[in-house]
CSV table of C-alpha atoms in Angstrom, one decimal:
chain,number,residue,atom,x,y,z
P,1,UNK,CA,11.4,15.1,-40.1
P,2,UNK,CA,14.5,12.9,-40.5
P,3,UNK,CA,17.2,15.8,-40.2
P,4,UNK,CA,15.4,16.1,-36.2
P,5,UNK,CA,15.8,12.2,-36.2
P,6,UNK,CA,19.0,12.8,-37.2
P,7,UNK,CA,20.5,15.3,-34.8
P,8,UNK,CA,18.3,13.8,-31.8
P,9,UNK,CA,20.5,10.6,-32.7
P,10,UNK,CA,24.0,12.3,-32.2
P,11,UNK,CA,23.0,14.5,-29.3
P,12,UNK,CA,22.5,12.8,-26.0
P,13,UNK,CA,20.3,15.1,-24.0
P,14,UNK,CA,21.3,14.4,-20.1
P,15,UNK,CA,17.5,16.2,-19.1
P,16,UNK,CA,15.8,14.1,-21.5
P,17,UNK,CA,17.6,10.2,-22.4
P,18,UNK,CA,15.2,9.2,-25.2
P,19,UNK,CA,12.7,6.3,-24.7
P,20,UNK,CA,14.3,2.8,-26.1
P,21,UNK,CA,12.4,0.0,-27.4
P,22,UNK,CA,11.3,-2.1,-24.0
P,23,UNK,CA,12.5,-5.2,-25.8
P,24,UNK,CA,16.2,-3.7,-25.4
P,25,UNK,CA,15.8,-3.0,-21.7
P,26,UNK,CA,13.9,-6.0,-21.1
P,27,UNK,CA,17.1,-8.2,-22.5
P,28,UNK,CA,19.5,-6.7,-19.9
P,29,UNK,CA,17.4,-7.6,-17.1
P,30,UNK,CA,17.1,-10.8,-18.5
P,31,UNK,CA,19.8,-10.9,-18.3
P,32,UNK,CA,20.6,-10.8,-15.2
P,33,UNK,CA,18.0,-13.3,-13.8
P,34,UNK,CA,19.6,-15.7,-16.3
P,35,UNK,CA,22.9,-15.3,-15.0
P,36,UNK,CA,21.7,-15.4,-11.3
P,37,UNK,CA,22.2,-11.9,-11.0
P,38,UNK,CA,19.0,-10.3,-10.4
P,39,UNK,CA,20.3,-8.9,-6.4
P,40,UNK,CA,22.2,-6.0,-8.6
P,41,UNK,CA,18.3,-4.6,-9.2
P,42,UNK,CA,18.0,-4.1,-5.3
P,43,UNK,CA,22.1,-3.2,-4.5
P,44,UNK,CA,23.5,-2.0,-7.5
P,45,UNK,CA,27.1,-3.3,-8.5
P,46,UNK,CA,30.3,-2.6,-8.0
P,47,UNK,CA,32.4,-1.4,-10.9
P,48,UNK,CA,34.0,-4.8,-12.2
P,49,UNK,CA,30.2,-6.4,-12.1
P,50,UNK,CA,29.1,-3.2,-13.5
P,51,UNK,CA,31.7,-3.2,-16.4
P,52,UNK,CA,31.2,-7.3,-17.2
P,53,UNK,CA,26.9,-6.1,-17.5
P,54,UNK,CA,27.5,-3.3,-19.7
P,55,UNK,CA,30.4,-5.7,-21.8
P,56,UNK,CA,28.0,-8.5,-22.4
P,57,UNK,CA,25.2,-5.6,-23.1
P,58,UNK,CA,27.3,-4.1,-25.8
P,59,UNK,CA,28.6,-7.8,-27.6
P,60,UNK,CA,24.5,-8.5,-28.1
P,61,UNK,CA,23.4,-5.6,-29.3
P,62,UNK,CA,23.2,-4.5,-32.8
P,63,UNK,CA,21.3,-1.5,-33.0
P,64,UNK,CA,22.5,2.2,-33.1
P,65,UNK,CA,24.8,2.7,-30.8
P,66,UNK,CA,22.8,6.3,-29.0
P,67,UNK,CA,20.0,3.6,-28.4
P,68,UNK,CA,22.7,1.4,-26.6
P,69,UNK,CA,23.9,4.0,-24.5
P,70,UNK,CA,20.3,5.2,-23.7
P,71,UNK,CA,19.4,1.8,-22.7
P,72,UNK,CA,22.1,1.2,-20.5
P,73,UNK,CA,21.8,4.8,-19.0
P,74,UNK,CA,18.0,3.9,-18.4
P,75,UNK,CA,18.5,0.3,-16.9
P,76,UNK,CA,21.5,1.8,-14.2
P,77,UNK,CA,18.4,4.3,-13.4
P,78,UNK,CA,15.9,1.8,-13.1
P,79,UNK,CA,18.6,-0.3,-10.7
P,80,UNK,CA,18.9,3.4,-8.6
P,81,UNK,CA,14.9,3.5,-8.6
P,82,UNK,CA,14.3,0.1,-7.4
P,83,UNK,CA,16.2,1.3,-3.8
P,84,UNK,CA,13.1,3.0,-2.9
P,85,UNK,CA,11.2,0.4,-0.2
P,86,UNK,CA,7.9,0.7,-2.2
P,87,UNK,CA,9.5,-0.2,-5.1
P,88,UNK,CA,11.2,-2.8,-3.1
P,89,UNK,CA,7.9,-4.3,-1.1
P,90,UNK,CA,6.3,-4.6,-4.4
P,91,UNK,CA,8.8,-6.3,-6.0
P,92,UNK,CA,9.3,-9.2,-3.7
P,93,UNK,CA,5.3,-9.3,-3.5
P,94,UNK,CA,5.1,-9.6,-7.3
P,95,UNK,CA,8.4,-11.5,-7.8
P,96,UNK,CA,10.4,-11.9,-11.6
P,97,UNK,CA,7.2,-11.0,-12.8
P,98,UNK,CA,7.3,-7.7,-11.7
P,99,UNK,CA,10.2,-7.0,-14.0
P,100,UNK,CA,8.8,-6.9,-17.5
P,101,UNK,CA,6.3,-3.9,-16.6
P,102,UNK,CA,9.1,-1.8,-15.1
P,103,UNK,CA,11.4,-2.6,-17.5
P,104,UNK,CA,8.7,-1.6,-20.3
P,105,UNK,CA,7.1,1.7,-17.9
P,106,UNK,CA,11.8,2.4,-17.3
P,107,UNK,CA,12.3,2.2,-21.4
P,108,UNK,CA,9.7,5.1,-22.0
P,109,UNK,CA,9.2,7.5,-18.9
P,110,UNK,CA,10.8,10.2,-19.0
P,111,UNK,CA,14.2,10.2,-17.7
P,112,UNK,CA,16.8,13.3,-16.3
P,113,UNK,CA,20.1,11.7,-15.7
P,114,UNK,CA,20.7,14.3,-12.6
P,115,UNK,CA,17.4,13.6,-11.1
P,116,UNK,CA,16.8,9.7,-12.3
P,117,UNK,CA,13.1,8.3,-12.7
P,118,UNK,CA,10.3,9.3,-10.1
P,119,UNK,CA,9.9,6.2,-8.5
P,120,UNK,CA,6.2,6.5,-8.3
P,121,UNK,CA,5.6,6.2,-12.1
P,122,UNK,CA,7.1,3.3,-11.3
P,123,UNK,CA,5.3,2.1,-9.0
P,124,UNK,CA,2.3,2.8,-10.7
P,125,UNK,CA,3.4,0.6,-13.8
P,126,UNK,CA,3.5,-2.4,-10.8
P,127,UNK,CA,0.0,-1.4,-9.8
P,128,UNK,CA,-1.4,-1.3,-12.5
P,129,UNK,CA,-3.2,-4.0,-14.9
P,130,UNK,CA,-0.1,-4.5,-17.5
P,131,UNK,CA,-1.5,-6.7,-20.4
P,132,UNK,CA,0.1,-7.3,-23.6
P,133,UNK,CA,3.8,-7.2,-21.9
P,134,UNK,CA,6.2,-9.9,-24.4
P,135,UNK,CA,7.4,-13.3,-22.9
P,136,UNK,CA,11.0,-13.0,-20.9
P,137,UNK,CA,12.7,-15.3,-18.9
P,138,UNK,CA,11.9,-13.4,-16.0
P,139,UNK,CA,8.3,-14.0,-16.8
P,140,UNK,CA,8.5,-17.8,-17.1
P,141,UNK,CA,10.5,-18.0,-13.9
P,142,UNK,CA,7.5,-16.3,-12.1
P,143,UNK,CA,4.7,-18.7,-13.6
């Protein structure tokens, strides 16, 4: 079982990015609401934003370096997703607390890089009854 582990961990698939822990995607939002940020969820950035994000992401994290790249594959997905108005409506009815469930529903759907997330799995993590989802900034900002 650890030799698949092992060449799962060298091999980026770009029809399957492997899940990352939600705690990993959940600190680059953070992130961004901490740094007054949060807009690039809704627009996107442009490269020299995009590069400063990714810079910070890779001076704070100390984990394996495939998990790194699948998180930050995952969280410029999840920014792609969050263009779609449903996404969008529900978001600014939920506010920052909106963020933690689709960052933790973004860390584990599956993903294709050509085709990005379905936005409705999305959605659906918004709609439903998340319980259990850890303490972020982005939470306390919405209590």
């Amino acid at each position: 079982m650890q030799a698949v582990w092992h060449s799962q961990a060298t091999h980026l698939d770009p029809t399957d990015i492997a899940m990352v822990p939600a705690g990993a995607l959940q600190a680059v939002v953070d992130r961004l609401v901490e740094r007054g940020q949060a807009l690039i969820l809704f627009h996107g950035a442009p490269p020299a934003v995009r590069f400063e994000i990714e810079r910070a992401f890779w001076q704070d994290h100390a984990g394996d370096r495939m998990i790194g790249n699948a998180t930050l594959i995952r969280f410029w997905h999840l920014v792609d997703a969050m263009s779609a108005r449903r996404l969008k409506n529900l978001f600014l009815e939920r506010g920052y607390a909106a963020l933690a469930p689709l960052a933790a529903c973004a860390a584990s759907t599956r993903l294709n890089v050509h085709w990005g997330f379905k936005p409705q799995h999305l959605v659906a993590a918004l709609t439903a009854n998340v319980s259990g989802v850890p303490d972020s900034p982005a939470r306390r900002l919405a209590a």
